[in-house]
PDB file of C-alpha atoms in Angstrom:
ATOM      1  CA  MET A   1     139.555 108.494  98.703  1.00  0.00           C
ATOM      2  CA  LYS A   2     138.439 111.287  96.288  1.00  0.00           C
ATOM      3  CA  LYS A   3     136.454 109.429  93.662  1.00  0.00           C
ATOM      4  CA  LEU A   4     134.457 108.032  96.685  1.00  0.00           C
ATOM      5  CA  LEU A   5     133.592 110.873  98.758  1.00  0.00           C
ATOM      6  CA  VAL A   6     132.102 111.786  95.339  1.00  0.00           C
ATOM      7  CA  ALA A   7     130.113 109.477  94.208  1.00  0.00           C
ATOM      8  CA  VAL A   8     129.140 109.678  98.023  1.00  0.00           C
ATOM      9  CA  CYS A   9     128.248 112.859  98.277  1.00  0.00           C
ATOM     10  CA  VAL A  10     125.740 112.775  94.669  1.00  0.00           C
ATOM     11  CA  VAL A  11     123.906 109.420  95.885  1.00  0.00           C
ATOM     12  CA  GLY A  12     122.933 111.389  99.211  1.00  0.00           C
ATOM     13  CA  CYS A  13     121.819 114.779  96.746  1.00  0.00           C
ATOM     14  CA  ALA A  14     119.479 112.648  94.303  1.00  0.00           C
ATOM     15  CA  VAL A  15     118.024 110.804  97.573  1.00  0.00           C
ATOM     16  CA  ALA A  16     117.629 114.238  99.466  1.00  0.00           C
ATOM     17  CA  SER A  17     115.843 116.174  96.666  1.00  0.00           C
ATOM     18  CA  ALA A  18     113.613 113.514  95.455  1.00  0.00           C
ATOM     19  CA  PHE A  19     111.314 113.785  99.415  1.00  0.00           C
ATOM     20  CA  GLY A  20     111.005 116.696  98.505  1.00  0.00           C
ATOM     21  CA  TRP A  21     108.595 119.845  96.912  1.00  0.00           C
ATOM     22  CA  THR A  22     109.144 123.166  95.960  1.00  0.00           C
ATOM     23  CA  VAL A  23     105.912 125.406  96.334  1.00  0.00           C
ATOM     24  CA  VAL A  24     105.110 128.275  93.897  1.00  0.00           C
ATOM     25  CA  LYS A  25     101.944 130.728  93.631  1.00  0.00           C
ATOM     26  CA  VAL A  26     101.295 130.966  89.953  1.00  0.00           C
ATOM     27  CA  SER A  27      98.654 133.489  90.121  1.00  0.00           C
ATOM     28  CA  ASP A  28      95.772 132.651  92.404  1.00  0.00           C
ATOM     29  CA  ALA A  29      96.269 129.179  92.377  1.00  0.00           C
ATOM     30  CA  TYR A  30     100.320 127.259  94.083  1.00  0.00           C
ATOM     31  CA  GLN A  31     101.500 123.894  93.002  1.00  0.00           C
ATOM     32  CA  ALA A  32     104.631 121.618  94.274  1.00  0.00           C
ATOM     33  CA  LYS A  33     107.430 120.449  92.020  1.00  0.00           C
ATOM     34  CA  ASP A  34     110.011 117.629  92.769  1.00  0.00           C
ATOM     35  CA  GLU A  35     112.308 119.090  91.398  1.00  0.00           C
ATOM     36  CA  SER A  36     114.228 115.081  90.598  1.00  0.00           C
ATOM     37  CA  THR A  37     111.300 113.567  88.846  1.00  0.00           C
ATOM     38  CA  GLY A  38     109.116 117.184  86.564  1.00  0.00           C
ATOM     39  CA  LEU A  39     106.231 115.790  88.895  1.00  0.00           C
ATOM     40  CA  VAL A  40     104.231 118.907  89.651  1.00  0.00           C
ATOM     41  CA  LEU A  41     101.448 119.044  91.311  1.00  0.00           C
ATOM     42  CA  ASN A  42      98.551 121.300  92.588  1.00  0.00           C
ATOM     43  CA  ILE A  43      97.441 122.206  95.619  1.00  0.00           C
ATOM     44  CA  SER A  44      94.571 123.782  96.661  1.00  0.00           C
ATOM     45  CA  VAL A  45      95.866 125.955 100.438  1.00  0.00           C
ATOM     46  CA  LEU A  46      93.393 125.200 103.263  1.00  0.00           C
ATOM     47  CA  SER A  47      94.669 128.029 106.164  1.00  0.00           C
ATOM     48  CA  SER A  48      96.933 130.200 105.000  1.00  0.00           C
ATOM     49  CA  THR A  49      98.058 131.209 109.321  1.00  0.00           C
ATOM     50  CA  ASP A  50      98.475 127.070 109.683  1.00  0.00           C
ATOM     51  CA  HIS A  51      99.893 127.146 106.402  1.00  0.00           C
ATOM     52  CA  THR A  52      97.664 123.783 105.586  1.00  0.00           C
ATOM     53  CA  ILE A  53      97.352 122.824 101.756  1.00  0.00           C
ATOM     54  CA  LYS A  54      95.491 119.434  99.951  1.00  0.00           C
ATOM     55  CA  PHE A  55      96.802 117.268  97.312  1.00  0.00           C
ATOM     56  CA  SER A  56      94.449 118.443  94.582  1.00  0.00           C
ATOM     57  CA  ASN A  57      95.350 117.021  91.237  1.00  0.00           C
ATOM     58  CA  VAL A  58      98.405 116.436  89.153  1.00  0.00           C
ATOM     59  CA  ARG A  59      99.523 118.862  86.873  1.00  0.00           C
ATOM     60  CA  GLU A  60     102.591 117.833  84.892  1.00  0.00           C
ATOM     61  CA  ASN A  61     104.104 114.279  85.091  1.00  0.00           C
ATOM     62  CA  PRO A  62     106.840 114.471  82.291  1.00  0.00           C
ATOM     63  CA  ASN A  63     108.727 111.122  83.098  1.00  0.00           C
ATOM     64  CA  SER A  64     105.026 109.261  83.443  1.00  0.00           C
ATOM     65  CA  VAL A  65     106.635 108.898  87.105  1.00  0.00           C
ATOM     66  CA  THR A  66     104.117 105.642  89.195  1.00  0.00           C
ATOM     67  CA  VAL A  67     104.743 106.354  92.926  1.00  0.00           C
ATOM     68  CA  LEU A  68     103.284 109.796  94.188  1.00  0.00           C
ATOM     69  CA  ASP A  69     105.528 110.297  98.047  1.00  0.00           C
ATOM     70  CA  PHE A  70     104.147 113.205  99.780  1.00  0.00           C
ATOM     71  CA  THR A  71     106.334 112.335 102.608  1.00  0.00           C
ATOM     72  CA  GLY A  72     108.900 115.031 101.722  1.00  0.00           C
ATOM     73  CA  ALA A  73     109.184 118.703 102.512  1.00  0.00           C
ATOM     74  CA  PHE A  74     106.308 121.501 101.508  1.00  0.00           C
ATOM     75  CA  ILE A  75     108.403 125.360 101.168  1.00  0.00           C
ATOM     76  CA  GLU A  76     107.961 127.414  99.331  1.00  0.00           C
ATOM     77  CA  GLU A  77     111.078 129.940  98.032  1.00  0.00           C
ATOM     78  CA  ASP A  78     110.592 132.552 100.761  1.00  0.00           C
ATOM     79  CA  GLY A  79     111.193 129.302 103.514  1.00  0.00           C
ATOM     80  CA  THR A  80     107.395 128.430 104.316  1.00  0.00           C
ATOM     81  CA  GLU A  81     106.684 125.041 105.078  1.00  0.00           C
ATOM     82  CA  TRP A  82     103.763 123.983 104.545  1.00  0.00           C
ATOM     83  CA  THR A  83     101.244 120.725 105.493  1.00  0.00           C
ATOM     84  CA  LEU A  84      99.336 118.255 103.956  1.00  0.00           C
ATOM     85  CA  THR A  85      96.737 117.342 105.991  1.00  0.00           C
ATOM     86  CA  GLN A  86      93.848 116.702 103.011  1.00  0.00           C
ATOM     87  CA  ILE A  87      94.741 114.389  99.709  1.00  0.00           C
ATOM     88  CA  GLY A  88      91.140 116.209  97.379  1.00  0.00           C
ATOM     89  CA  GLY A  89      88.090 114.426  95.903  1.00  0.00           C
ATOM     90  CA  SER A  90      89.272 112.436  93.168  1.00  0.00           C
ATOM     91  CA  ALA A  91      92.278 114.050  93.097  1.00  0.00           C
ATOM     92  CA  CYS A  92      94.442 111.005  90.596  1.00  0.00           C
ATOM     93  CA  ALA A  93      91.357 111.277  87.200  1.00  0.00           C
ATOM     94  CA  GLY A  94      91.761 115.284  87.661  1.00  0.00           C
ATOM     95  CA  GLY A  95      94.096 117.397  86.477  1.00  0.00           C
ATOM     96  CA  THR A  96      95.417 117.802  82.984  1.00  0.00           C
ATOM     97  CA  ALA A  97      97.702 114.986  83.669  1.00  0.00           C
ATOM     98  CA  PRO A  98      95.711 112.668  85.591  1.00  0.00           C
ATOM     99  CA  ILE A  99      97.714 109.529  87.706  1.00  0.00           C
ATOM    100  CA  LYS A 100      95.675 106.829  88.047  1.00  0.00           C
ATOM    101  CA  SER A 101      96.077 103.966  84.887  1.00  0.00           C
ATOM    102  CA  ILE A 102      99.959 104.572  85.876  1.00  0.00           C
ATOM    103  CA  LEU A 103     100.182 105.112  90.399  1.00  0.00           C
ATOM    104  CA  THR A 104     101.844 102.272  91.998  1.00  0.00           C
ATOM    105  CA  GLU A 105     101.927 103.230  95.294  1.00  0.00           C
ATOM    106  CA  VAL A 106     101.996 105.830  97.417  1.00  0.00           C
ATOM    107  CA  ARG A 107     103.611 107.055 100.301  1.00  0.00           C
ATOM    108  CA  LEU A 108     101.209 109.074 103.092  1.00  0.00           C
ATOM    109  CA  PRO A 109     101.835 111.889 105.312  1.00  0.00           C
ATOM    110  CA  GLU A 110     102.471 111.480 108.921  1.00  0.00           C
ATOM    111  CA  THR A 111     100.601 114.724 108.988  1.00  0.00           C
ATOM    112  CA  LEU A 112      97.211 113.420 106.564  1.00  0.00           C
ATOM    113  CA  GLU A 113      93.716 113.702 107.936  1.00  0.00           C
ATOM    114  CA  GLN A 114      91.951 112.860 105.567  1.00  0.00           C
ATOM    115  CA  ILE A 115      90.849 110.642 102.459  1.00  0.00           C
ATOM    116  CA  GLN A 116      88.394 112.666 100.482  1.00  0.00           C
ATOM    117  CA  GLY A 117      85.952 110.764  97.619  1.00  0.00           C
ATOM    118  CA  MET A 118      87.177 109.233  95.039  1.00  0.00           C
ATOM    119  CA  ALA A 119      90.350 110.094  95.808  1.00  0.00           C
ATOM    120  CA  PHE A 120      92.420 107.224  94.325  1.00  0.00           C
ATOM    121  CA  MET A 121      89.219 105.941  92.777  1.00  0.00           C
ATOM    122  CA  ASN A 122      89.913 103.135  89.597  1.00  0.00           C
ATOM    123  CA  CYS A 123      93.506 103.842  90.183  1.00  0.00           C
ATOM    124  CA  THR A 124      93.900 100.302  88.805  1.00  0.00           C
ATOM    125  CA  ASN A 125      97.502  99.591  89.753  1.00  0.00           C
ATOM    126  CA  LEU A 126      97.418 100.378  93.740  1.00  0.00           C
ATOM    127  CA  THR A 127      98.754  97.793  95.304  1.00  0.00           C
ATOM    128  CA  LYS A 128     100.497 100.175  98.319  1.00  0.00           C
ATOM    129  CA  VAL A 129      99.618 102.559 100.852  1.00  0.00           C
ATOM    130  CA  MET A 130     102.917 102.737 102.821  1.00  0.00           C
ATOM    131  CA  PRO A 131     101.985 103.514 105.458  1.00  0.00           C
ATOM    132  CA  PHE A 132      98.369 101.842 106.036  1.00  0.00           C
ATOM    133  CA  LEU A 133      97.062 104.276 107.248  1.00  0.00           C
ATOM    134  CA  PRO A 134      98.679 106.744 109.271  1.00  0.00           C
ATOM    135  CA  ALA A 135      97.999 107.734 113.124  1.00  0.00           C
ATOM    136  CA  SER A 136      97.110 111.219 112.381  1.00  0.00           C
ATOM    137  CA  VAL A 137      94.362 110.433 109.548  1.00  0.00           C
ATOM    138  CA  LYS A 138      90.767 110.379 110.486  1.00  0.00           C
ATOM    139  CA  GLU A 139      87.958 110.579 107.477  1.00  0.00           C
ATOM    140  CA  ILE A 140      88.222 107.567 104.595  1.00  0.00           C
ATOM    141  CA  GLN A 141      85.159 109.621 102.591  1.00  0.00           C
ATOM    142  CA  ASN A 142      83.279 107.654 100.508  1.00  0.00           C
ATOM    143  CA  GLN A 143      84.473 105.375  97.103  1.00  0.00           C
ATOM    144  CA  ALA A 144      88.072 106.598  97.883  1.00  0.00           C
ATOM    145  CA  PHE A 145      89.671 102.996  96.928  1.00  0.00           C
ATOM    146  CA  TYR A 146      87.042 102.020  95.354  1.00  0.00           C
ATOM    147  CA  GLY A 147      87.825  99.759  92.609  1.00  0.00           C
ATOM    148  CA  SER A 148      91.705 100.066  92.881  1.00  0.00           C
ATOM    149  CA  PRO A 149      93.381  96.402  94.703  1.00  0.00           C
ATOM    150  CA  VAL A 150      94.976  98.208  97.241  1.00  0.00           C
ATOM    151  CA  GLY A 151      93.864  95.252  99.729  1.00  0.00           C
ATOM    152  CA  GLY A 152      95.958  92.315 101.677  1.00  0.00           C
ATOM    153  CA  ASP A 153      96.701  93.071 105.227  1.00  0.00           C
ATOM    154  CA  LEU A 154      94.441  95.924 106.716  1.00  0.00           C
ATOM    155  CA  ARG A 155      95.275  98.118 109.217  1.00  0.00           C
ATOM    156  CA  LEU A 156      92.433 100.021 110.481  1.00  0.00           C
ATOM    157  CA  SER A 157      94.016 100.287 113.772  1.00  0.00           C
ATOM    158  CA  ASN A 158      94.069 103.969 114.416  1.00  0.00           C
ATOM    159  CA  ALA A 159      92.633 105.800 116.990  1.00  0.00           C
ATOM    160  CA  ASN A 160      91.390 109.225 115.474  1.00  0.00           C
ATOM    161  CA  LEU A 161      89.759 107.676 112.831  1.00  0.00           C
ATOM    162  CA  THR A 162      86.431 107.570 112.874  1.00  0.00           C
ATOM    163  CA  THR A 163      84.596 106.892 109.076  1.00  0.00           C
ATOM    164  CA  ILE A 164      84.923 104.787 106.668  1.00  0.00           C
ATOM    165  CA  GLY A 165      82.867 105.620 104.308  1.00  0.00           C
ATOM    166  CA  GLN A 166      80.793 104.115 101.743  1.00  0.00           C
ATOM    167  CA  ASN A 167      82.025 102.059  99.004  1.00  0.00           C
ATOM    168  CA  CYS A 168      85.333 102.436 100.123  1.00  0.00           C
ATOM    169  CA  PHE A 169      86.968  99.532  99.670  1.00  0.00           C
ATOM    170  CA  ASN A 170      84.939  98.087  97.181  1.00  0.00           C
ATOM    171  CA  CYS A 171      86.333  96.082  94.558  1.00  0.00           C
ATOM    172  CA  GLU A 172      83.519  94.868  91.803  1.00  0.00           C
ATOM    173  CA  SER A 173      85.970  92.670  89.257  1.00  0.00           C
ATOM    174  CA  GLY A 174      88.833  91.076  88.171  1.00  0.00           C
ATOM    175  CA  THR A 175      91.536  90.221  90.329  1.00  0.00           C
ATOM    176  CA  VAL A 176      90.469  92.814  92.612  1.00  0.00           C
ATOM    177  CA  ARG A 177      87.815  90.959  94.112  1.00  0.00           C
ATOM    178  CA  GLY A 178      90.552  88.856  95.693  1.00  0.00           C
ATOM    179  CA  ASN A 179      92.783  91.253  96.818  1.00  0.00           C
ATOM    180  CA  LEU A 180      91.475  91.985 100.629  1.00  0.00           C
ATOM    181  CA  ARG A 181      92.251  89.077 102.787  1.00  0.00           C
ATOM    182  CA  SER A 182      92.081  90.935 107.099  1.00  0.00           C
ATOM    183  CA  ILE A 183      90.726  93.628 108.037  1.00  0.00           C
ATOM    184  CA  ASP A 184      92.330  94.290 112.151  1.00  0.00           C
ATOM    185  CA  PHE A 185      90.480  96.966 114.062  1.00  0.00           C
ATOM    186  CA  THR A 186      92.659  96.241 117.181  1.00  0.00           C
ATOM    187  CA  GLY A 187      92.506  99.855 118.937  1.00  0.00           C
ATOM    188  CA  SER A 188      90.390 101.675 116.118  1.00  0.00           C
ATOM    189  CA  GLY A 189      88.465 104.997 117.025  1.00  0.00           C
ATOM    190  CA  VAL A 190      85.764 104.648 113.756  1.00  0.00           C
ATOM    191  CA  THR A 191      82.316 104.324 115.086  1.00  0.00           C
ATOM    192  CA  GLU A 192      81.367 104.482 111.317  1.00  0.00           C
ATOM    193  CA  ILE A 193      81.248 102.255 108.698  1.00  0.00           C
ATOM    194  CA  GLY A 194      79.438 103.345 105.127  1.00  0.00           C
ATOM    195  CA  ALA A 195      77.214 100.555 103.057  1.00  0.00           C
ATOM    196  CA  TYR A 196      79.191  98.587 100.929  1.00  0.00           C
ATOM    197  CA  ALA A 197      82.627  99.698 102.880  1.00  0.00           C
ATOM    198  CA  PHE A 198      84.280  96.530 100.932  1.00  0.00           C
ATOM    199  CA  MET A 199      81.645  94.782  99.359  1.00  0.00           C
ATOM    200  CA  ASN A 200      83.319  91.242  96.255  1.00  0.00           C
ATOM    201  CA  ALA A 201      86.100  91.296  98.781  1.00  0.00           C
ATOM    202  CA  THR A 202      85.973  87.121  98.168  1.00  0.00           C
ATOM    203  CA  ASN A 203      88.979  85.876 100.013  1.00  0.00           C
ATOM    204  CA  LEU A 204      87.666  88.365 103.219  1.00  0.00           C
ATOM    205  CA  THR A 205      87.826  85.714 105.776  1.00  0.00           C
TER     206      THR A 205
END
């Protein structure tokens, strides 16, 4: 019985640590680290009053993590909790450890409001974004998922979403061209869809 209890505790602790980010300030910049994987993000402060932040890029990825999970809490050592509201432009292509070529899955928080231009552009193995989309998202900017195989049956039934940028889901060539099958705008607040947003989606019916 004692062995069983210890095993349960270890599993519980491992799962819990995988869903949290430790925020630290280094000089004038902020970083967030997942202690369970060693993944370190560069983050930018949007509002020091509201404690909102943006994911800028990946700083360190020593274990070649392929899943970006933003659903955990971002907490500073003094207990200050930060809220992720933006994914920065070209976020997965920049930084000292670009994750573009190996990223397979992204888990988005219910606090996210904006996915900036080229955020996940040419992430050629990115097939899963959960959820798609959080109800809080208001804008997906130009080329946010350009050349990435995010597809299947997209649900854009989001009353807060107003803008889908140019070339947002444009899939130029290869297997990604036929990955997008359908788009559901039921209940959506979208008022603007940019040029070529779904270009080359050959199986979009």
